[in-house]
């Protein structure tokens, strides 16, 4: 089966072609430079940019996969969650394409696609080593812990009650005056800083649930900088500040993930989403999983951030297991939970 998938939930326009688990192409156009002046994603600009770029990117994805449109067996697009108008551009383009090609169309939940991206290795999806796992999805818009009992069977354990971890990285970076997006910048500065220089709060670390909260941590950095404005003039002190903030975020994410995995009784932990690029988080999860005896699968960096390959891979798994799915018209946008996907058949 050859799938064409579209992802336009936020500020990446992406189209991928996947056949039998192989990623034939995965074209991702990031809008980072467009939003940099505003210090965050501007929904209206993101939507216009998707509209401008989607068809050229689809053509590019088909060309680099050396696939003619009539060879496509099904079309998938991100159904939600995400920025509503940004989602609509990709979702409606996907439906139109499926209509024109007379193929089935399937709407895919963005979070659910992140869940399966750690199983994409070296441009192929390999589910042969799949194990029940606890999965951390951590990015600019979401911080979620999920129990994946078996393929396509999962339960959300907890999520952030306010801001996502990536949002905290980005907002702290803005307070410090670092470039946008701030997460990778904090990571870069933290690499040469002292994580013990300052003791920032570890929100909800001790609470007996799988939820997160990062707004308070960001606020404590704001108060700290109001009291110590001169600190920003010293490059080493900025590195120490970044390292101290990063270690607080990472400790909460890693500790709560490991605790949840022990409680639900899985032996495998996975992680994906943009913040999974963070070197501190990768190292902490690797070391904690080694100590506690968990198998760990971190999404490859190119599949951590938003991409259409993960949408295509999940769409293919769903279509292959479509026996238990009800086909219905796909006017259910945006999906805000990990529910049944929208499926249309020609
Ligand atoms: O998954 P993603 O591309 O988009 C969303 O769905 O949000 O994640 C983007 C987020 C941003 O907040 C960005 O700052 C963060 O991931 N991020 C990082 C790193 N690379 C990306 N945060 C910390 N360290 C990094 N190396
Ligand atoms: Zn995402």
PDB file of C-alpha atoms and ligand atoms in Angstrom, residues 7 9 110-111 114 137 139 142 273-274 304-306 310, ligand 2:
ATOM      1  CA  UNK A   7       0.854  17.395   8.190  1.00  0.00           C
ATOM      2  CA  UNK A   9      -1.065  21.253  12.381  1.00  0.00           C
ATOM      3  CA  UNK A 110      -1.433  14.225  15.668  1.00  0.00           C
ATOM      4  CA  UNK A 111      -0.590  12.954  19.175  1.00  0.00           C
ATOM      5  CA  UNK A 114       3.856  10.974  17.649  1.00  0.00           C
ATOM      6  CA  UNK A 137       5.049  13.085  23.923  1.00  0.00           C
ATOM      7  CA  UNK A 139       6.775  19.397  22.371  1.00  0.00           C
ATOM      8  CA  UNK A 142       1.837  19.187  24.317  1.00  0.00           C
ATOM      9  CA  UNK A 273       8.034  15.453  20.040  1.00  0.00           C
ATOM     10  CA  UNK A 274      10.372  18.416  19.509  1.00  0.00           C
ATOM     11  CA  UNK A 304      10.845  14.104  16.831  1.00  0.00           C
ATOM     12  CA  UNK A 305       9.611  17.368  15.363  1.00  0.00           C
ATOM     13  CA  UNK A 306       6.397  17.522  13.334  1.00  0.00           C
ATOM     14  CA  UNK A 310       4.671   9.689  11.224  1.00  0.00           C
TER      15      UNK A 310
HETATM   16 ZN1  LIG B   2       3.746  17.633  17.413  1.00  0.00          ZN
END
